[in-house]
Tab-separated table of C-alpha atoms and ligand atoms in Angstrom:
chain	number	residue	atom	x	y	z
A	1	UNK	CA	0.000	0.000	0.000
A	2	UNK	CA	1.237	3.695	-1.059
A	3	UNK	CA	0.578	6.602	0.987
A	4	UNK	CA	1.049	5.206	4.670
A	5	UNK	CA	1.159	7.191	7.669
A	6	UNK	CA	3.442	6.012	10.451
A	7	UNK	CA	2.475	7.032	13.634
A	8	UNK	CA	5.265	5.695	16.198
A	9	UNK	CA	8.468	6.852	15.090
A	10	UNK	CA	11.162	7.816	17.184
A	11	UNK	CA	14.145	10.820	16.893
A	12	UNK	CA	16.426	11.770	19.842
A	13	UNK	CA	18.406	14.803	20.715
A	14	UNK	CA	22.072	14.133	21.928
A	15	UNK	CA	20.600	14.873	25.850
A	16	UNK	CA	18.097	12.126	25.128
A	17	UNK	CA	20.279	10.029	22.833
A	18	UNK	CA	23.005	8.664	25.064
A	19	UNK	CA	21.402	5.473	26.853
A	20	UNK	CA	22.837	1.710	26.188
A	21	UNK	CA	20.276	-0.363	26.847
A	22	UNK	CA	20.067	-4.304	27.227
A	23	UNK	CA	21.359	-4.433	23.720
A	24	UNK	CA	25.241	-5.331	22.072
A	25	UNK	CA	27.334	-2.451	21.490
A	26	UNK	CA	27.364	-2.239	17.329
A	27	UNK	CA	23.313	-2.365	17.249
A	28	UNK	CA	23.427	0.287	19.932
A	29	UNK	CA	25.886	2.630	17.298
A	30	UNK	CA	23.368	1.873	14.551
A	31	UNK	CA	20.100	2.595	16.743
A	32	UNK	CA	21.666	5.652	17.640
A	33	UNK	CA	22.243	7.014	14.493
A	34	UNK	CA	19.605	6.316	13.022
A	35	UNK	CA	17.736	8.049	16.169
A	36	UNK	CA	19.378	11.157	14.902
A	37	UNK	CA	19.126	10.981	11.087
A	38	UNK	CA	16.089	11.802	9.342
A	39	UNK	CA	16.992	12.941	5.614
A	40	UNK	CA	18.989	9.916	4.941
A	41	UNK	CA	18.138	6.855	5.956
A	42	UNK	CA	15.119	7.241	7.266
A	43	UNK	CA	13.591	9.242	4.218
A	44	UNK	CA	14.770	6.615	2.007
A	45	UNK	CA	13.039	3.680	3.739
A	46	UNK	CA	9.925	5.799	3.938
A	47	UNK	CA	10.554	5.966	0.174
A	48	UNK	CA	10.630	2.479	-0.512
A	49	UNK	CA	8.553	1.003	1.694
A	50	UNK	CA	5.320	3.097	0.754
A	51	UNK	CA	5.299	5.253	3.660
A	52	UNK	CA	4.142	8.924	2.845
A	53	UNK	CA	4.315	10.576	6.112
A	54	UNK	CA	5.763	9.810	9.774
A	55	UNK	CA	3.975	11.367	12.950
A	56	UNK	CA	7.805	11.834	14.647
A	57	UNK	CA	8.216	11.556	18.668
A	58	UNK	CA	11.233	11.880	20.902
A	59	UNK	CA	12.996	8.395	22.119
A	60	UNK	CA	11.927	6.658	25.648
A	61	UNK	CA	12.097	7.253	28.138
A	62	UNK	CA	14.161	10.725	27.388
A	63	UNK	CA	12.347	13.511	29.537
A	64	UNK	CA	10.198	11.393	32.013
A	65	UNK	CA	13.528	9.625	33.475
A	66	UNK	CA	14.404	13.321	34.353
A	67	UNK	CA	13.975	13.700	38.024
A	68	UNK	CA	14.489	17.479	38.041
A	69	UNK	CA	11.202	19.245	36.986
A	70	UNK	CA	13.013	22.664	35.188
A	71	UNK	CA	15.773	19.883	33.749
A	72	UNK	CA	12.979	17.733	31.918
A	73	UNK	CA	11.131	21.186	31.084
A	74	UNK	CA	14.404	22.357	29.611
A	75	UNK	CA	15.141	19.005	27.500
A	76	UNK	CA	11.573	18.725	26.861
A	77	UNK	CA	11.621	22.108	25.247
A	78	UNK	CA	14.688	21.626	22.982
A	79	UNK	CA	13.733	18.082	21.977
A	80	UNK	CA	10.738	20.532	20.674
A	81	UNK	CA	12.126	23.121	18.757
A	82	UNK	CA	14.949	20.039	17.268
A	83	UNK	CA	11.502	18.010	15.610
A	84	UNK	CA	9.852	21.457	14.856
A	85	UNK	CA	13.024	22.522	12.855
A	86	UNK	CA	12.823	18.756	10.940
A	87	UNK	CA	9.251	18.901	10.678
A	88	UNK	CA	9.396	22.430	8.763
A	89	UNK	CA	12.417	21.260	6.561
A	90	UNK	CA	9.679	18.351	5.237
A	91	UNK	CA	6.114	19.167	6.402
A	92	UNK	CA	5.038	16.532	3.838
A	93	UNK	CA	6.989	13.646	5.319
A	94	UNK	CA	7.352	14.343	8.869
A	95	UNK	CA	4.568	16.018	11.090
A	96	UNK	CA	5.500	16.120	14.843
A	97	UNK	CA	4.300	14.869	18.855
A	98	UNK	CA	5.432	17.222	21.656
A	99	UNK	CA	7.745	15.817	24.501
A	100	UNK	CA	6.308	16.921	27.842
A	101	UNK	CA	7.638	17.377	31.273
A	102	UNK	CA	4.869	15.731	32.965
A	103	UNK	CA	7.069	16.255	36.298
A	104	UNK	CA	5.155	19.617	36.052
A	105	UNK	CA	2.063	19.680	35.077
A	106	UNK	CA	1.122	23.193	34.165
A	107	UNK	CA	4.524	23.678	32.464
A	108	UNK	CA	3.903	20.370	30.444
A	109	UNK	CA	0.260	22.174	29.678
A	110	UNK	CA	2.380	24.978	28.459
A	111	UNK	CA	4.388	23.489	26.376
A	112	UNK	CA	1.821	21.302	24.672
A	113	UNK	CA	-0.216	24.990	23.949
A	114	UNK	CA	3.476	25.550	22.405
A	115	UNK	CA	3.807	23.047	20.241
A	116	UNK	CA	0.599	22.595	19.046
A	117	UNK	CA	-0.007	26.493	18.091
A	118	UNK	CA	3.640	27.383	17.090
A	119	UNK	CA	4.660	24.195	15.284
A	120	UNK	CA	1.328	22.317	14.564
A	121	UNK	CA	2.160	19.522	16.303
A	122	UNK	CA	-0.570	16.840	16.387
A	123	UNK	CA	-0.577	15.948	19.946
A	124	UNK	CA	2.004	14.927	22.774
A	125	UNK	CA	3.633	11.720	23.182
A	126	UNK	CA	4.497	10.613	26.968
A	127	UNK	CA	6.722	7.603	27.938
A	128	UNK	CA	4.923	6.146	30.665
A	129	UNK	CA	5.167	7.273	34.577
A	130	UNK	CA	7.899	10.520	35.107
A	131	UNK	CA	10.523	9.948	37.626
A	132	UNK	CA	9.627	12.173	40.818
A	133	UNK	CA	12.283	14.340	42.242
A	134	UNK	CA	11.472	11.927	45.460
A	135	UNK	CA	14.381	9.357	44.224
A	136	UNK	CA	11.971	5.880	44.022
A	137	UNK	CA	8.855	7.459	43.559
A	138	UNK	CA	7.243	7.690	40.114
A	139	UNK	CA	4.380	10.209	39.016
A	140	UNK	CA	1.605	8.546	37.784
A	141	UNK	CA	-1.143	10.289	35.614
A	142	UNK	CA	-4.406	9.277	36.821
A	143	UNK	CA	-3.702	11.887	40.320
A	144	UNK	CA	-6.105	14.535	40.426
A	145	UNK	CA	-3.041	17.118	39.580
A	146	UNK	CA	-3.015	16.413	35.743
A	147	UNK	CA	-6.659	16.578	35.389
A	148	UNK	CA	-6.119	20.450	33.869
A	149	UNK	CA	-3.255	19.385	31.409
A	150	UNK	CA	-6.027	16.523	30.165
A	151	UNK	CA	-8.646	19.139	29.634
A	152	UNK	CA	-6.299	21.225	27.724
A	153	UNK	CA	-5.814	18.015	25.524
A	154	UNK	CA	-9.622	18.032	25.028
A	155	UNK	CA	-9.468	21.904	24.187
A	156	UNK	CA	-6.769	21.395	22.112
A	157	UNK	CA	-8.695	18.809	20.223
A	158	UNK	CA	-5.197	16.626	20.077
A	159	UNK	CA	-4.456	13.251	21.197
A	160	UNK	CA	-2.293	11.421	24.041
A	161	UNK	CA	-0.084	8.972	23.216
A	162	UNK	CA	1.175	6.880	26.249
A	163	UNK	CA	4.266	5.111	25.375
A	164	UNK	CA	6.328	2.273	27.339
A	165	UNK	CA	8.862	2.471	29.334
A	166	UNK	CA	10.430	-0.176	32.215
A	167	UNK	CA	8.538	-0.272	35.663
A	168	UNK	CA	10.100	1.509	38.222
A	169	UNK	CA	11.364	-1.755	40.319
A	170	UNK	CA	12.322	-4.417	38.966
A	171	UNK	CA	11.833	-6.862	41.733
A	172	UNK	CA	9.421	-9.080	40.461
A	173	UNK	CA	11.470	-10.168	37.499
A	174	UNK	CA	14.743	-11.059	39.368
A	175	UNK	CA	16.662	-13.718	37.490
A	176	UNK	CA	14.703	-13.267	34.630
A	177	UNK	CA	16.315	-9.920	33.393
A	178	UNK	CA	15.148	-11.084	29.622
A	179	UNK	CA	11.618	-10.018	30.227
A	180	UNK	CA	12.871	-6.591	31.383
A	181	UNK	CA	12.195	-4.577	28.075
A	182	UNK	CA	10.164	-4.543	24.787
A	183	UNK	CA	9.803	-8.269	25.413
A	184	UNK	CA	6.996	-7.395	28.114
A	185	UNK	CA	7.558	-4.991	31.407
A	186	UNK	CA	7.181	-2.388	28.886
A	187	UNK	CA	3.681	-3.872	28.033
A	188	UNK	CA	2.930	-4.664	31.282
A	189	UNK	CA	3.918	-1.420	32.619
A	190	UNK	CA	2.195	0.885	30.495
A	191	UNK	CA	-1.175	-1.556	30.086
A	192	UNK	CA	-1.371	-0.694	33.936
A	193	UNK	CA	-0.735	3.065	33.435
A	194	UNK	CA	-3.383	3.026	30.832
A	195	UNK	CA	-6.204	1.027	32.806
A	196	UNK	CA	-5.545	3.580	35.582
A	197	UNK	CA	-6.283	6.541	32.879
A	198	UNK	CA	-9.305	4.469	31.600
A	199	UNK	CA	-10.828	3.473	35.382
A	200	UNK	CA	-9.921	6.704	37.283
A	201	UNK	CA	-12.966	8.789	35.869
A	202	UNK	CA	-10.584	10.793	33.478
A	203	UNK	CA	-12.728	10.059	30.296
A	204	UNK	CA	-15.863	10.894	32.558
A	205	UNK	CA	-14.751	14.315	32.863
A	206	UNK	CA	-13.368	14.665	29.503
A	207	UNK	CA	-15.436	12.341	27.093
A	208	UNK	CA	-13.613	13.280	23.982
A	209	UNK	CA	-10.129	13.433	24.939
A	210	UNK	CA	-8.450	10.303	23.145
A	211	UNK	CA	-5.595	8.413	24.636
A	212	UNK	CA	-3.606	6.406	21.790
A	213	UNK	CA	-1.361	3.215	22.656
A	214	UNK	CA	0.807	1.446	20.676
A	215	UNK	CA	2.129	-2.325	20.378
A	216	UNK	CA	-1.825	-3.136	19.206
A	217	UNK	CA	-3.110	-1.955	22.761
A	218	UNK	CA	-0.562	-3.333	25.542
A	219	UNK	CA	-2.671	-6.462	25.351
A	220	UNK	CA	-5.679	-4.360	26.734
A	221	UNK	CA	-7.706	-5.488	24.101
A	222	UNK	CA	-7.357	-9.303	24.329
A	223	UNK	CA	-8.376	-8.805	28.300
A	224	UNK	CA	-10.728	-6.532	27.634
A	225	UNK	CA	-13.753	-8.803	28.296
A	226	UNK	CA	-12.481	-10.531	30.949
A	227	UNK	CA	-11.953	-7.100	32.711
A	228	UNK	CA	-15.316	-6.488	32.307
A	229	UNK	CA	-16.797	-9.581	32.955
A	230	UNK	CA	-14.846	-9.298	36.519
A	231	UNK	CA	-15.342	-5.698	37.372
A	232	UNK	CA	-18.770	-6.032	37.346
A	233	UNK	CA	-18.903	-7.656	40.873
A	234	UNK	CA	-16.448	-4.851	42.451
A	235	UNK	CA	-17.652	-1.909	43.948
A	236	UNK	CA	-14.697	0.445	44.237
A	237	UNK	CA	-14.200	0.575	39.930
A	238	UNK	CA	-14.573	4.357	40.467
A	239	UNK	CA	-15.800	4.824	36.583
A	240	UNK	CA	-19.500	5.619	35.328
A	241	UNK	CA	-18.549	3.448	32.028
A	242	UNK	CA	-17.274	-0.256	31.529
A	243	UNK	CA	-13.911	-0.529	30.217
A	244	UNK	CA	-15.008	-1.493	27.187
A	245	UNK	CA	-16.414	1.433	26.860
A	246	UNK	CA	-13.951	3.923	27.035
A	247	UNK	CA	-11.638	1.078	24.545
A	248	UNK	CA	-14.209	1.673	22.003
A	249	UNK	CA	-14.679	5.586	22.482
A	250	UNK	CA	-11.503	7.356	23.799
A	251	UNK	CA	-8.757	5.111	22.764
A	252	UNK	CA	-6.801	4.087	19.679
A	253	UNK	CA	-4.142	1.320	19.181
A	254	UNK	CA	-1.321	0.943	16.696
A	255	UNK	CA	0.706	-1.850	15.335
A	256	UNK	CA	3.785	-0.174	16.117
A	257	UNK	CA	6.439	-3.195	16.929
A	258	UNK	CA	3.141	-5.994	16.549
A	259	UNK	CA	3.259	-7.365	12.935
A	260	UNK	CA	0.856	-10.066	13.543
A	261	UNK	CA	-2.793	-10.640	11.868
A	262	UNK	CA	-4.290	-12.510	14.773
A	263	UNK	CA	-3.471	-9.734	17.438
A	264	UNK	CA	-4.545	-6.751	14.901
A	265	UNK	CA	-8.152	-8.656	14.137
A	266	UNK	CA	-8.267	-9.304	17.948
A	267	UNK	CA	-8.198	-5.461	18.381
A	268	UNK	CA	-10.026	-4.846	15.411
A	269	UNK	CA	-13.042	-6.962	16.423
A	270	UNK	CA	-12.594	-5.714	20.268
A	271	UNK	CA	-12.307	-1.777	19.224
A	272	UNK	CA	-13.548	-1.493	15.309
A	273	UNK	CA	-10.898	-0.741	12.343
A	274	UNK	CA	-11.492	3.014	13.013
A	275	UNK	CA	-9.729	2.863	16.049
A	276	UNK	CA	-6.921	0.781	14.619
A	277	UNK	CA	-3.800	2.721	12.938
A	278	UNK	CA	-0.330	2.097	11.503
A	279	UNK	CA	2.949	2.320	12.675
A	280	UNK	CA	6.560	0.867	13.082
A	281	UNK	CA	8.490	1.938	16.140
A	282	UNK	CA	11.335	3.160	13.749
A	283	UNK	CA	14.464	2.889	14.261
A	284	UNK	CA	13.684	0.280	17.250
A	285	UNK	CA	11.628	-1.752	14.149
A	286	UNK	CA	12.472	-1.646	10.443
A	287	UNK	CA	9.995	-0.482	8.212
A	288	UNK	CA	10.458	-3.160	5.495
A	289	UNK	CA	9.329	-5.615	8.798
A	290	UNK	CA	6.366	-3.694	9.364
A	291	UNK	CA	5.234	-2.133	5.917
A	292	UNK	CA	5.282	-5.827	4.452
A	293	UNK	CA	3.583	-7.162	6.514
A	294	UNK	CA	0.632	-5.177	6.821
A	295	UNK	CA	0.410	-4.224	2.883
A	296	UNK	CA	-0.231	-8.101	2.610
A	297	UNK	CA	-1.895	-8.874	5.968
A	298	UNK	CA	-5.418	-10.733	5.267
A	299	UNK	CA	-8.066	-8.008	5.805
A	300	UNK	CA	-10.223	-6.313	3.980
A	301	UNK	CA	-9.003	-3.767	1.263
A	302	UNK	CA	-11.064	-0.858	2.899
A	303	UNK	CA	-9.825	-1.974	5.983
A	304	UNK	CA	-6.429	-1.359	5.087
A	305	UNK	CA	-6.761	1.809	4.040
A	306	UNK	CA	-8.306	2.903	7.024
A	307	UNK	CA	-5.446	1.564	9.543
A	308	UNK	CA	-2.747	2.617	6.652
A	309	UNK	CA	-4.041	5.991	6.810
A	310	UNK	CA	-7.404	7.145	6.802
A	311	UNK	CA	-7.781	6.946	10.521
A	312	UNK	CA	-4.853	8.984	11.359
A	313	UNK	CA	-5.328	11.469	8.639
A	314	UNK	CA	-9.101	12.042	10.774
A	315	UNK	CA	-7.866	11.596	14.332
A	316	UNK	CA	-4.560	13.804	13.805
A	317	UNK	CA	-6.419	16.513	11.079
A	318	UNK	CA	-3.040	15.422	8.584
A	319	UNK	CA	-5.386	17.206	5.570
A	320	UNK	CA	-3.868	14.402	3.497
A	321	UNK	CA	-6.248	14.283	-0.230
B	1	ZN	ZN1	8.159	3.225	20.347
């Protein structure tokens, strides 16, 4: 399929661009400059893998592993202007998400007004719980605190996109370090995050801001039912609506790092292919990976066109013909 939108794809600054992971040395080098590059490489794979336009966001976990509030608003600000200057080389290939210093909320409400009235940006995209300046505490977004930065996501009529990061304590998966990571604690950390959004009451109070998550949904939709099916005996689930609900009204998913058919119908048939949109998790992910697989994945032609691009042309306002 031609004219994809890719809605997961990461850049860093050099502040944000210095962290070796769990991964050897020489794939670290080539992550890393590919984090950085966006006219060579990454343009070219675009090219030849049928993808028209990337929706760029700043690595994880970058400004919410910043414990000091006017540090992360600082980084958070030049990660910023760095995609803004990109983003206005190439307005038809790259369009931007804001970086936010969540450590503050009213300064992360001010720089989302930023971005999204100065540089068009088409929403903000958060990696998971902010470090506290409390060493071993993490900020969590559900607390009554953010609830003005969330309405000034609903004014803004833009999205939030929660992205993973590693829990906060690792405990739990001593002498297993291999499931630290994209394998799962980043699933299972930011499925929690987001059924904490999703049960506090947050899309109560704002019933058209739109939370987006990636991986096809941090397995929320395949438990979606079950959630459901449980909840309904508990009487401290402090939301008006079923979880199901608020899947099918004030979220989105995207395949970013998922290239399978049988998780993507799961979410289709939980959440309807509206809801359902397109992306890699570039550099982290190839783009040949992903694009081939979904231009021959076994859905339905209007279906693809939808996830490919339709939807995110709608939810983000891209004005694409
Ligand atoms: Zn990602």
């Amino acid at each position: 399929m031609q004219g994809k939108v890719a809605i997961e794809e990461h850049f860093a600054i050099d502040e944000t661009n210095g962290v070796q992971n769990r991964v050897a040395n020489a794939y670290w080098a080539n992550l890393s400059a590919q984090l950085l590059d966006f006219e060579t490489k990454r343009l070219k794979e675009m090219d030849a893998c049928g993808v028209e336009l990337a929706i760029v966001s700043l690595n994880a976990p970058a400004v919410q592993s910043i414990p000091d509030p006017a540090r992360a608003v600082e980084v958070a600000r030049r990660a910023n202007d760095a995609l803004a200057e990109q983003v206005r080389k190439r307005p038809d290939r790259f369009q931007g998400f804001a970086a936010l210093p969540m450590q503050d909320p009213q300064a992360a409400a001010r720089e989302l007004q930023r971005c999204v009235r100065d540089f068009g940006f088409r929403g903000a995209l958060v990696n998971g719980y902010s470090n506290a300046s409390e060493a071993g505490k993490a900020l969590y977004y559900d607390a009554p605190r953010y609830l003005p930065l969330f309405g000034e996501f609903e004014q803004l009529d833009v999205p939030f996109y929660l992205h993973p990061r590693d829990p906060l304590t690792l405990d739990r998966y001593e002498g297993h370090p291999w499931l630290v990571g994209s394998a799962w604690s980043f699933a299972e950390e930011t499925a929690l995050h987001a059924l904490k959004l999703m049960g506090c009451g947050l899309f109560d109070k704002y019933p058209r801001l739109q939370l987006v998550l990636g991986h096809l949904g941090e397995r929320i939709p395949y438990d979606v039912w079950r959630l459901d099916h449980r909840l309904q005996y508990r009487h401290d689930y402090p939301a008006k609506q079923k979880m199901g609900y608020y899947l099918r009204n004030n979220v989105h998913v995207t395949t970013s790092g998922h290239f399978r058919t049988q998780t993507l119908i799961n979410a289709m048939l939980e959440m309807g292919s509206d809801r359902v949109m397109f992306a890699v998790d570039y550099p982290y992910e190839e783009h040949a990976r992903g694009t081939s697989w979904f231009d021959a994945a076994e859905i339905s032609e209007a279906d693809r066109i939808k996830i490919g691009r339709e939807n995110a042309n709608r939810l983000f306002r891209l004005n694409l013909a």
